């Protein structure tokens, strides 16, 4: 079984890598569709030849690496089970303590550590590319700090969730998935409330926006949209990246309007106001709450399907892998494998919904600001600054993009101006 796994992994992953390489480096056409030529969406009208070449190179390499890394997590989970590492992790936990409340978090820690180490090379190469192409300005030590911070935060949350989940599996054999889903609802709401004030400040320094005149204009936009905000936060991102961003997140009293300092440094005031109007549009159209509702619905479907697939998989393969019960913590890699596969299969639908929401926010922003020149200029500057591919290959767009392409967004804004003049 182990030899077959190694052989087929090399063959299938090798073929997958070859097809990916051909798709991104040979078959994808970086040219501009005829209908966009000469418009504001045509990168030749706002990017130099060097910038255009760099953006195409950088995007191609990053997309290739992202897709190359996609199945590696699945391979790790399969390998952990086939080579018996899940049994070793379980036995180690049993030696450390006889209490499951200790054994389960320890198993999660061992599995998370192994997975992170095996996937680290892809993450490191992506980071190096970002540095070499001038996107990332973050030192290796700072990057590693963020990586380790994410690891421990992720482990802490997963340790709690998986411990509760496997207790439910043991006690409620046929209804654990439903009870787990009901418990996830307040957890998701709580995390949405907690994110802006507890988790985000662990990574970056947040302070009040220094430009009080700009803050007043942004708060005026927020007031027109009935957003209960009395300040705008500026976050120091220039020490980590040259990319630009702004967002509105959180709920209730923890709602925050946030601007990256890179955005403030590189965009004109009217362009910043358009970007903020876009983010305000998400709030006005309740996208934050729709995202929460979508996560709750997706969790329900995911746990229901996982329940059935996990039961079938344990019955079919569990004995060969060293466990015969779903509630055995050694089945966790199988649980993760099913969830990640389901997440991948659901991503095209989720991303399509997200792209639609982003397009709605763009329309809201242009209607609110009535400044098409600033809208187009802001997206053009975002493209140049982040070396974004304005027209990515279809595989990238439908499997990785939660926003319309920059070409689509700029073209829509330019046409909006023409329709208004008519």
PDB file of N, CA, C and O in Angstrom, residues 348-406:
ATOM      1  N   UNK A 348     -15.490  27.376  -6.540  1.00  0.00           N
ATOM      2  CA  UNK A 348     -15.978  28.136  -7.700  1.00  0.00           C
ATOM      3  C   UNK A 348     -17.296  28.864  -7.427  1.00  0.00           C
ATOM      4  O   UNK A 348     -17.489  29.998  -7.886  1.00  0.00           O
ATOM      5  N   UNK A 349     -18.188  28.221  -6.688  1.00  0.00           N
ATOM      6  CA  UNK A 349     -19.472  28.856  -6.358  1.00  0.00           C
ATOM      7  C   UNK A 349     -19.260  30.019  -5.401  1.00  0.00           C
ATOM      8  O   UNK A 349     -19.798  31.122  -5.587  1.00  0.00           O
ATOM      9  N   UNK A 350     -18.450  29.791  -4.358  1.00  0.00           N
ATOM     10  CA  UNK A 350     -18.185  30.836  -3.376  1.00  0.00           C
ATOM     11  C   UNK A 350     -17.511  32.045  -4.028  1.00  0.00           C
ATOM     12  O   UNK A 350     -17.857  33.195  -3.743  1.00  0.00           O
ATOM     13  N   UNK A 351     -16.557  31.789  -4.909  1.00  0.00           N
ATOM     14  CA  UNK A 351     -15.842  32.879  -5.569  1.00  0.00           C
ATOM     15  C   UNK A 351     -16.742  33.636  -6.541  1.00  0.00           C
ATOM     16  O   UNK A 351     -16.621  34.856  -6.681  1.00  0.00           O
ATOM     17  N   UNK A 352     -17.645  32.931  -7.199  1.00  0.00           N
ATOM     18  CA  UNK A 352     -18.583  33.597  -8.115  1.00  0.00           C
ATOM     19  C   UNK A 352     -19.492  34.544  -7.339  1.00  0.00           C
ATOM     20  O   UNK A 352     -19.763  35.671  -7.779  1.00  0.00           O
ATOM     21  N   UNK A 353     -19.955  34.099  -6.170  1.00  0.00           N
ATOM     22  CA  UNK A 353     -20.787  34.956  -5.314  1.00  0.00           C
ATOM     23  C   UNK A 353     -19.991  36.171  -4.864  1.00  0.00           C
ATOM     24  O   UNK A 353     -20.490  37.303  -4.854  1.00  0.00           O
ATOM     25  N   UNK A 354     -18.735  35.936  -4.493  1.00  0.00           N
ATOM     26  CA  UNK A 354     -17.877  37.028  -4.045  1.00  0.00           C
ATOM     27  C   UNK A 354     -17.627  38.035  -5.163  1.00  0.00           C
ATOM     28  O   UNK A 354     -17.671  39.254  -4.939  1.00  0.00           O
ATOM     29  N   UNK A 355     -17.367  37.542  -6.374  1.00  0.00           N
ATOM     30  CA  UNK A 355     -17.132  38.460  -7.509  1.00  0.00           C
ATOM     31  C   UNK A 355     -18.362  39.323  -7.775  1.00  0.00           C
ATOM     32  O   UNK A 355     -18.242  40.508  -8.091  1.00  0.00           O
ATOM     33  N   UNK A 356     -19.531  38.735  -7.638  1.00  0.00           N
ATOM     34  CA  UNK A 356     -20.762  39.492  -7.841  1.00  0.00           C
ATOM     35  C   UNK A 356     -20.913  40.583  -6.778  1.00  0.00           C
ATOM     36  O   UNK A 356     -21.306  41.721  -7.084  1.00  0.00           O
ATOM     37  N   UNK A 357     -20.578  40.240  -5.535  1.00  0.00           N
ATOM     38  CA  UNK A 357     -20.660  41.218  -4.447  1.00  0.00           C
ATOM     39  C   UNK A 357     -19.665  42.358  -4.657  1.00  0.00           C
ATOM     40  O   UNK A 357     -19.981  43.535  -4.408  1.00  0.00           O
ATOM     41  N   UNK A 358     -18.472  42.024  -5.115  1.00  0.00           N
ATOM     42  CA  UNK A 358     -17.468  43.058  -5.365  1.00  0.00           C
ATOM     43  C   UNK A 358     -17.894  43.989  -6.495  1.00  0.00           C
ATOM     44  O   UNK A 358     -17.668  45.202  -6.439  1.00  0.00           O
ATOM     45  N   UNK A 359     -18.506  43.428  -7.530  1.00  0.00           N
ATOM     46  CA  UNK A 359     -19.001  44.261  -8.631  1.00  0.00           C
ATOM     47  C   UNK A 359     -20.100  45.198  -8.144  1.00  0.00           C
ATOM     48  O   UNK A 359     -20.159  46.372  -8.546  1.00  0.00           O
ATOM     49  N   UNK A 360     -20.963  44.706  -7.263  1.00  0.00           N
ATOM     50  CA  UNK A 360     -22.012  45.554  -6.688  1.00  0.00           C
ATOM     51  C   UNK A 360     -21.402  46.687  -5.873  1.00  0.00           C
ATOM     52  O   UNK A 360     -21.887  47.829  -5.923  1.00  0.00           O
ATOM     53  N   UNK A 361     -20.344  46.386  -5.124  1.00  0.00           N
ATOM     54  CA  UNK A 361     -19.680  47.414  -4.322  1.00  0.00           C
ATOM     55  C   UNK A 361     -19.011  48.453  -5.216  1.00  0.00           C
ATOM     56  O   UNK A 361     -18.994  49.640  -4.888  1.00  0.00           O
ATOM     57  N   UNK A 362     -18.456  48.012  -6.347  1.00  0.00           N
ATOM     58  CA  UNK A 362     -17.881  48.973  -7.310  1.00  0.00           C
ATOM     59  C   UNK A 362     -18.953  49.926  -7.819  1.00  0.00           C
ATOM     60  O   UNK A 362     -18.732  51.144  -7.918  1.00  0.00           O
ATOM     61  N   UNK A 363     -20.118  49.363  -8.166  1.00  0.00           N
ATOM     62  CA  UNK A 363     -21.211  50.212  -8.680  1.00  0.00           C
ATOM     63  C   UNK A 363     -21.705  51.177  -7.602  1.00  0.00           C
ATOM     64  O   UNK A 363     -22.012  52.342  -7.891  1.00  0.00           O
ATOM     65  N   UNK A 364     -21.790  50.679  -6.375  1.00  0.00           N
ATOM     66  CA  UNK A 364     -22.210  51.552  -5.278  1.00  0.00           C
ATOM     67  C   UNK A 364     -21.232  52.717  -5.120  1.00  0.00           C
ATOM     68  O   UNK A 364     -21.635  53.868  -4.943  1.00  0.00           O
ATOM     69  N   UNK A 365     -19.929  52.398  -5.181  1.00  0.00           N
ATOM     70  CA  UNK A 365     -18.905  53.426  -4.968  1.00  0.00           C
ATOM     71  C   UNK A 365     -18.944  54.502  -6.044  1.00  0.00           C
ATOM     72  O   UNK A 365     -18.824  55.692  -5.744  1.00  0.00           O
ATOM     73  N   UNK A 366     -19.121  54.089  -7.301  1.00  0.00           N
ATOM     74  CA  UNK A 366     -19.136  55.088  -8.372  1.00  0.00           C
ATOM     75  C   UNK A 366     -20.399  55.932  -8.306  1.00  0.00           C
ATOM     76  O   UNK A 366     -20.387  57.135  -8.595  1.00  0.00           O
ATOM     77  N   UNK A 367     -21.490  55.343  -7.881  1.00  0.00           N
ATOM     78  CA  UNK A 367     -22.733  56.111  -7.709  1.00  0.00           C
ATOM     79  C   UNK A 367     -22.612  57.082  -6.544  1.00  0.00           C
ATOM     80  O   UNK A 367     -23.163  58.182  -6.562  1.00  0.00           O
ATOM     81  N   UNK A 368     -21.880  56.669  -5.510  1.00  0.00           N
ATOM     82  CA  UNK A 368     -21.747  57.504  -4.317  1.00  0.00           C
ATOM     83  C   UNK A 368     -20.802  58.673  -4.547  1.00  0.00           C
ATOM     84  O   UNK A 368     -21.074  59.804  -4.136  1.00  0.00           O
ATOM     85  N   UNK A 369     -19.678  58.411  -5.225  1.00  0.00           N
ATOM     86  CA  UNK A 369     -18.675  59.455  -5.405  1.00  0.00           C
ATOM     87  C   UNK A 369     -18.866  60.267  -6.679  1.00  0.00           C
ATOM     88  O   UNK A 369     -18.397  61.408  -6.759  1.00  0.00           O
ATOM     89  N   UNK A 370     -19.489  59.668  -7.712  1.00  0.00           N
ATOM     90  CA  UNK A 370     -19.678  60.335  -8.994  1.00  0.00           C
ATOM     91  C   UNK A 370     -18.343  60.829  -9.569  1.00  0.00           C
ATOM     92  O   UNK A 370     -18.280  61.895 -10.184  1.00  0.00           O
ATOM     93  N   UNK A 371     -17.298  60.058  -9.329  1.00  0.00           N
ATOM     94  CA  UNK A 371     -15.972  60.452  -9.797  1.00  0.00           C
ATOM     95  C   UNK A 371     -15.338  59.272 -10.538  1.00  0.00           C
ATOM     96  O   UNK A 371     -14.549  58.517  -9.985  1.00  0.00           O
ATOM     97  N   UNK A 372     -15.675  59.159 -11.808  1.00  0.00           N
ATOM     98  CA  UNK A 372     -15.192  58.030 -12.604  1.00  0.00           C
ATOM     99  C   UNK A 372     -13.685  58.090 -12.806  1.00  0.00           C
ATOM    100  O   UNK A 372     -13.001  57.059 -12.809  1.00  0.00           O
ATOM    101  N   UNK A 373     -13.152  59.278 -12.961  1.00  0.00           N
ATOM    102  CA  UNK A 373     -11.719  59.420 -13.164  1.00  0.00           C
ATOM    103  C   UNK A 373     -10.946  58.876 -11.963  1.00  0.00           C
ATOM    104  O   UNK A 373      -9.947  58.170 -12.115  1.00  0.00           O
ATOM    105  N   UNK A 374     -11.417  59.196 -10.760  1.00  0.00           N
ATOM    106  CA  UNK A 374     -10.758  58.701  -9.554  1.00  0.00           C
ATOM    107  C   UNK A 374     -10.910  57.194  -9.437  1.00  0.00           C
ATOM    108  O   UNK A 374      -9.985  56.491  -9.011  1.00  0.00           O
ATOM    109  N   UNK A 375     -12.076  56.689  -9.812  1.00  0.00           N
ATOM    110  CA  UNK A 375     -12.323  55.248  -9.730  1.00  0.00           C
ATOM    111  C   UNK A 375     -11.373  54.483 -10.645  1.00  0.00           C
ATOM    112  O   UNK A 375     -10.710  53.524 -10.229  1.00  0.00           O
ATOM    113  N   UNK A 376     -11.300  54.917 -11.892  1.00  0.00           N
ATOM    114  CA  UNK A 376     -10.416  54.261 -12.857  1.00  0.00           C
ATOM    115  C   UNK A 376      -8.959  54.399 -12.419  1.00  0.00           C
ATOM    116  O   UNK A 376      -8.185  53.435 -12.452  1.00  0.00           O
ATOM    117  N   UNK A 377      -8.591  55.604 -11.987  1.00  0.00           N
ATOM    118  CA  UNK A 377      -7.213  55.851 -11.571  1.00  0.00           C
ATOM    119  C   UNK A 377      -6.797  54.994 -10.388  1.00  0.00           C
ATOM    120  O   UNK A 377      -5.662  54.506 -10.330  1.00  0.00           O
ATOM    121  N   UNK A 378      -7.707  54.810  -9.438  1.00  0.00           N
ATOM    122  CA  UNK A 378      -7.364  54.013  -8.259  1.00  0.00           C
ATOM    123  C   UNK A 378      -7.097  52.564  -8.634  1.00  0.00           C
ATOM    124  O   UNK A 378      -6.132  51.950  -8.149  1.00  0.00           O
ATOM    125  N   UNK A 379      -7.922  51.999  -9.513  1.00  0.00           N
ATOM    126  CA  UNK A 379      -7.721  50.602  -9.912  1.00  0.00           C
ATOM    127  C   UNK A 379      -6.484  50.443 -10.801  1.00  0.00           C
ATOM    128  O   UNK A 379      -5.795  49.426 -10.745  1.00  0.00           O
ATOM    129  N   UNK A 380      -6.219  51.442 -11.613  1.00  0.00           N
ATOM    130  CA  UNK A 380      -4.995  51.383 -12.414  1.00  0.00           C
ATOM    131  C   UNK A 380      -3.760  51.406 -11.511  1.00  0.00           C
ATOM    132  O   UNK A 380      -2.804  50.656 -11.730  1.00  0.00           O
ATOM    133  N   UNK A 381      -3.791  52.253 -10.496  1.00  0.00           N
ATOM    134  CA  UNK A 381      -2.657  52.337  -9.572  1.00  0.00           C
ATOM    135  C   UNK A 381      -2.521  51.056  -8.747  1.00  0.00           C
ATOM    136  O   UNK A 381      -1.412  50.585  -8.502  1.00  0.00           O
ATOM    137  N   UNK A 382      -3.643  50.481  -8.338  1.00  0.00           N
ATOM    138  CA  UNK A 382      -3.613  49.200  -7.625  1.00  0.00           C
ATOM    139  C   UNK A 382      -2.976  48.115  -8.490  1.00  0.00           C
ATOM    140  O   UNK A 382      -2.222  47.270  -7.996  1.00  0.00           O
ATOM    141  N   UNK A 383      -3.294  48.133  -9.769  1.00  0.00           N
ATOM    142  CA  UNK A 383      -2.745  47.152 -10.701  1.00  0.00           C
ATOM    143  C   UNK A 383      -1.241  47.297 -10.837  1.00  0.00           C
ATOM    144  O   UNK A 383      -0.495  46.319 -10.745  1.00  0.00           O
ATOM    145  N   UNK A 384      -0.782  48.528 -11.055  1.00  0.00           N
ATOM    146  CA  UNK A 384       0.649  48.776 -11.225  1.00  0.00           C
ATOM    147  C   UNK A 384       1.404  48.455  -9.944  1.00  0.00           C
ATOM    148  O   UNK A 384       2.451  47.790  -9.963  1.00  0.00           O
ATOM    149  N   UNK A 385       0.870  48.905  -8.835  1.00  0.00           N
ATOM    150  CA  UNK A 385       1.573  48.765  -7.569  1.00  0.00           C
ATOM    151  C   UNK A 385       1.692  47.308  -7.114  1.00  0.00           C
ATOM    152  O   UNK A 385       2.685  46.908  -6.527  1.00  0.00           O
ATOM    153  N   UNK A 386       0.649  46.516  -7.398  1.00  0.00           N
ATOM    154  CA  UNK A 386       0.673  45.117  -6.990  1.00  0.00           C
ATOM    155  C   UNK A 386       1.099  44.171  -8.083  1.00  0.00           C
ATOM    156  O   UNK A 386       1.066  42.946  -7.879  1.00  0.00           O
ATOM    157  N   UNK A 387       1.502  44.697  -9.234  1.00  0.00           N
ATOM    158  CA  UNK A 387       1.852  43.881 -10.406  1.00  0.00           C
ATOM    159  C   UNK A 387       0.754  42.851 -10.688  1.00  0.00           C
ATOM    160  O   UNK A 387       1.029  41.667 -10.929  1.00  0.00           O
ATOM    161  N   UNK A 388      -0.489  43.316 -10.647  1.00  0.00           N
ATOM    162  CA  UNK A 388      -1.627  42.420 -10.859  1.00  0.00           C
ATOM    163  C   UNK A 388      -1.789  42.086 -12.331  1.00  0.00           C
ATOM    164  O   UNK A 388      -1.508  42.917 -13.208  1.00  0.00           O
ATOM    165  N   UNK A 389      -2.240  40.888 -12.586  1.00  0.00           N
ATOM    166  CA  UNK A 389      -2.569  40.481 -13.955  1.00  0.00           C
ATOM    167  C   UNK A 389      -3.988  40.955 -14.230  1.00  0.00           C
ATOM    168  O   UNK A 389      -4.944  40.484 -13.605  1.00  0.00           O
ATOM    169  N   UNK A 390      -4.142  41.908 -15.149  1.00  0.00           N
ATOM    170  CA  UNK A 390      -5.466  42.485 -15.389  1.00  0.00           C
ATOM    171  C   UNK A 390      -6.426  41.487 -16.029  1.00  0.00           C
ATOM    172  O   UNK A 390      -7.641  41.603 -15.905  1.00  0.00           O
ATOM    173  N   UNK A 391      -5.879  40.492 -16.711  1.00  0.00           N
ATOM    174  CA  UNK A 391      -6.730  39.511 -17.386  1.00  0.00           C
ATOM    175  C   UNK A 391      -6.138  38.104 -17.200  1.00  0.00           C
ATOM    176  O   UNK A 391      -5.515  37.561 -18.098  1.00  0.00           O
ATOM    177  N   UNK A 392      -6.313  37.512 -16.011  1.00  0.00           N
ATOM    178  CA  UNK A 392      -5.691  36.225 -15.710  1.00  0.00           C
ATOM    179  C   UNK A 392      -6.316  35.086 -16.510  1.00  0.00           C
ATOM    180  O   UNK A 392      -7.430  35.221 -17.035  1.00  0.00           O
ATOM    181  N   UNK A 393      -5.628  33.946 -16.619  1.00  0.00           N
ATOM    182  CA  UNK A 393      -6.198  32.773 -17.290  1.00  0.00           C
ATOM    183  C   UNK A 393      -7.500  32.342 -16.608  1.00  0.00           C
ATOM    184  O   UNK A 393      -7.708  32.595 -15.419  1.00  0.00           O
ATOM    185  N   UNK A 394      -8.373  31.694 -17.369  1.00  0.00           N
ATOM    186  CA  UNK A 394      -9.689  31.305 -16.863  1.00  0.00           C
ATOM    187  C   UNK A 394      -9.598  30.451 -15.607  1.00  0.00           C
ATOM    188  O   UNK A 394     -10.385  30.611 -14.663  1.00  0.00           O
ATOM    189  N   UNK A 395      -8.616  29.548 -15.560  1.00  0.00           N
ATOM    190  CA  UNK A 395      -8.462  28.674 -14.400  1.00  0.00           C
ATOM    191  C   UNK A 395      -8.211  29.478 -13.133  1.00  0.00           C
ATOM    192  O   UNK A 395      -8.741  29.167 -12.058  1.00  0.00           O
ATOM    193  N   UNK A 396      -7.432  30.528 -13.267  1.00  0.00           N
ATOM    194  CA  UNK A 396      -7.133  31.386 -12.123  1.00  0.00           C
ATOM    195  C   UNK A 396      -8.370  32.190 -11.728  1.00  0.00           C
ATOM    196  O   UNK A 396      -8.715  32.296 -10.542  1.00  0.00           O
ATOM    197  N   UNK A 397      -9.028  32.757 -12.707  1.00  0.00           N
ATOM    198  CA  UNK A 397     -10.193  33.588 -12.424  1.00  0.00           C
ATOM    199  C   UNK A 397     -11.273  32.816 -11.679  1.00  0.00           C
ATOM    200  O   UNK A 397     -11.812  33.295 -10.677  1.00  0.00           O
ATOM    201  N   UNK A 398     -11.595  31.624 -12.150  1.00  0.00           N
ATOM    202  CA  UNK A 398     -12.732  30.906 -11.588  1.00  0.00           C
ATOM    203  C   UNK A 398     -12.394  30.068 -10.370  1.00  0.00           C
ATOM    204  O   UNK A 398     -13.296  29.675  -9.622  1.00  0.00           O
ATOM    205  N   UNK A 399     -11.097  29.822 -10.125  1.00  0.00           N
ATOM    206  CA  UNK A 399     -10.728  29.004  -8.971  1.00  0.00           C
ATOM    207  C   UNK A 399      -9.971  29.784  -7.893  1.00  0.00           C
ATOM    208  O   UNK A 399      -9.746  29.254  -6.808  1.00  0.00           O
ATOM    209  N   UNK A 400      -9.600  31.058  -8.182  1.00  0.00           N
ATOM    210  CA  UNK A 400      -8.832  31.800  -7.178  1.00  0.00           C
ATOM    211  C   UNK A 400      -9.289  33.245  -6.988  1.00  0.00           C
ATOM    212  O   UNK A 400      -8.969  33.850  -5.970  1.00  0.00           O
ATOM    213  N   UNK A 401     -10.027  33.806  -7.912  1.00  0.00           N
ATOM    214  CA  UNK A 401     -10.385  35.228  -7.838  1.00  0.00           C
ATOM    215  C   UNK A 401     -11.721  35.443  -7.130  1.00  0.00           C
ATOM    216  O   UNK A 401     -12.754  34.985  -7.595  1.00  0.00           O
ATOM    217  N   UNK A 402     -11.676  36.188  -6.029  1.00  0.00           N
ATOM    218  CA  UNK A 402     -12.906  36.590  -5.350  1.00  0.00           C
ATOM    219  C   UNK A 402     -13.373  37.959  -5.798  1.00  0.00           C
ATOM    220  O   UNK A 402     -14.388  38.465  -5.314  1.00  0.00           O
ATOM    221  N   UNK A 403     -12.625  38.589  -6.708  1.00  0.00           N
ATOM    222  CA  UNK A 403     -12.979  39.876  -7.297  1.00  0.00           C
ATOM    223  C   UNK A 403     -13.076  39.711  -8.820  1.00  0.00           C
ATOM    224  O   UNK A 403     -12.422  38.829  -9.383  1.00  0.00           O
ATOM    225  N   UNK A 404     -13.842  40.558  -9.489  1.00  0.00           N
ATOM    226  CA  UNK A 404     -13.741  40.589 -10.954  1.00  0.00           C
ATOM    227  C   UNK A 404     -12.308  40.943 -11.323  1.00  0.00           C
ATOM    228  O   UNK A 404     -11.581  41.541 -10.524  1.00  0.00           O
ATOM    229  N   UNK A 405     -11.886  40.599 -12.515  1.00  0.00           N
ATOM    230  CA  UNK A 405     -10.534  40.973 -12.924  1.00  0.00           C
ATOM    231  C   UNK A 405     -10.441  42.496 -13.004  1.00  0.00           C
ATOM    232  O   UNK A 405     -11.449  43.193 -13.170  1.00  0.00           O
ATOM    233  N   UNK A 406      -9.230  43.010 -12.891  1.00  0.00           N
ATOM    234  CA  UNK A 406      -9.035  44.456 -12.973  1.00  0.00           C
ATOM    235  C   UNK A 406      -9.506  44.995 -14.319  1.00  0.00           C
ATOM    236  O   UNK A 406     -10.032  46.107 -14.415  1.00  0.00           O
TER     237      UNK A 406
END
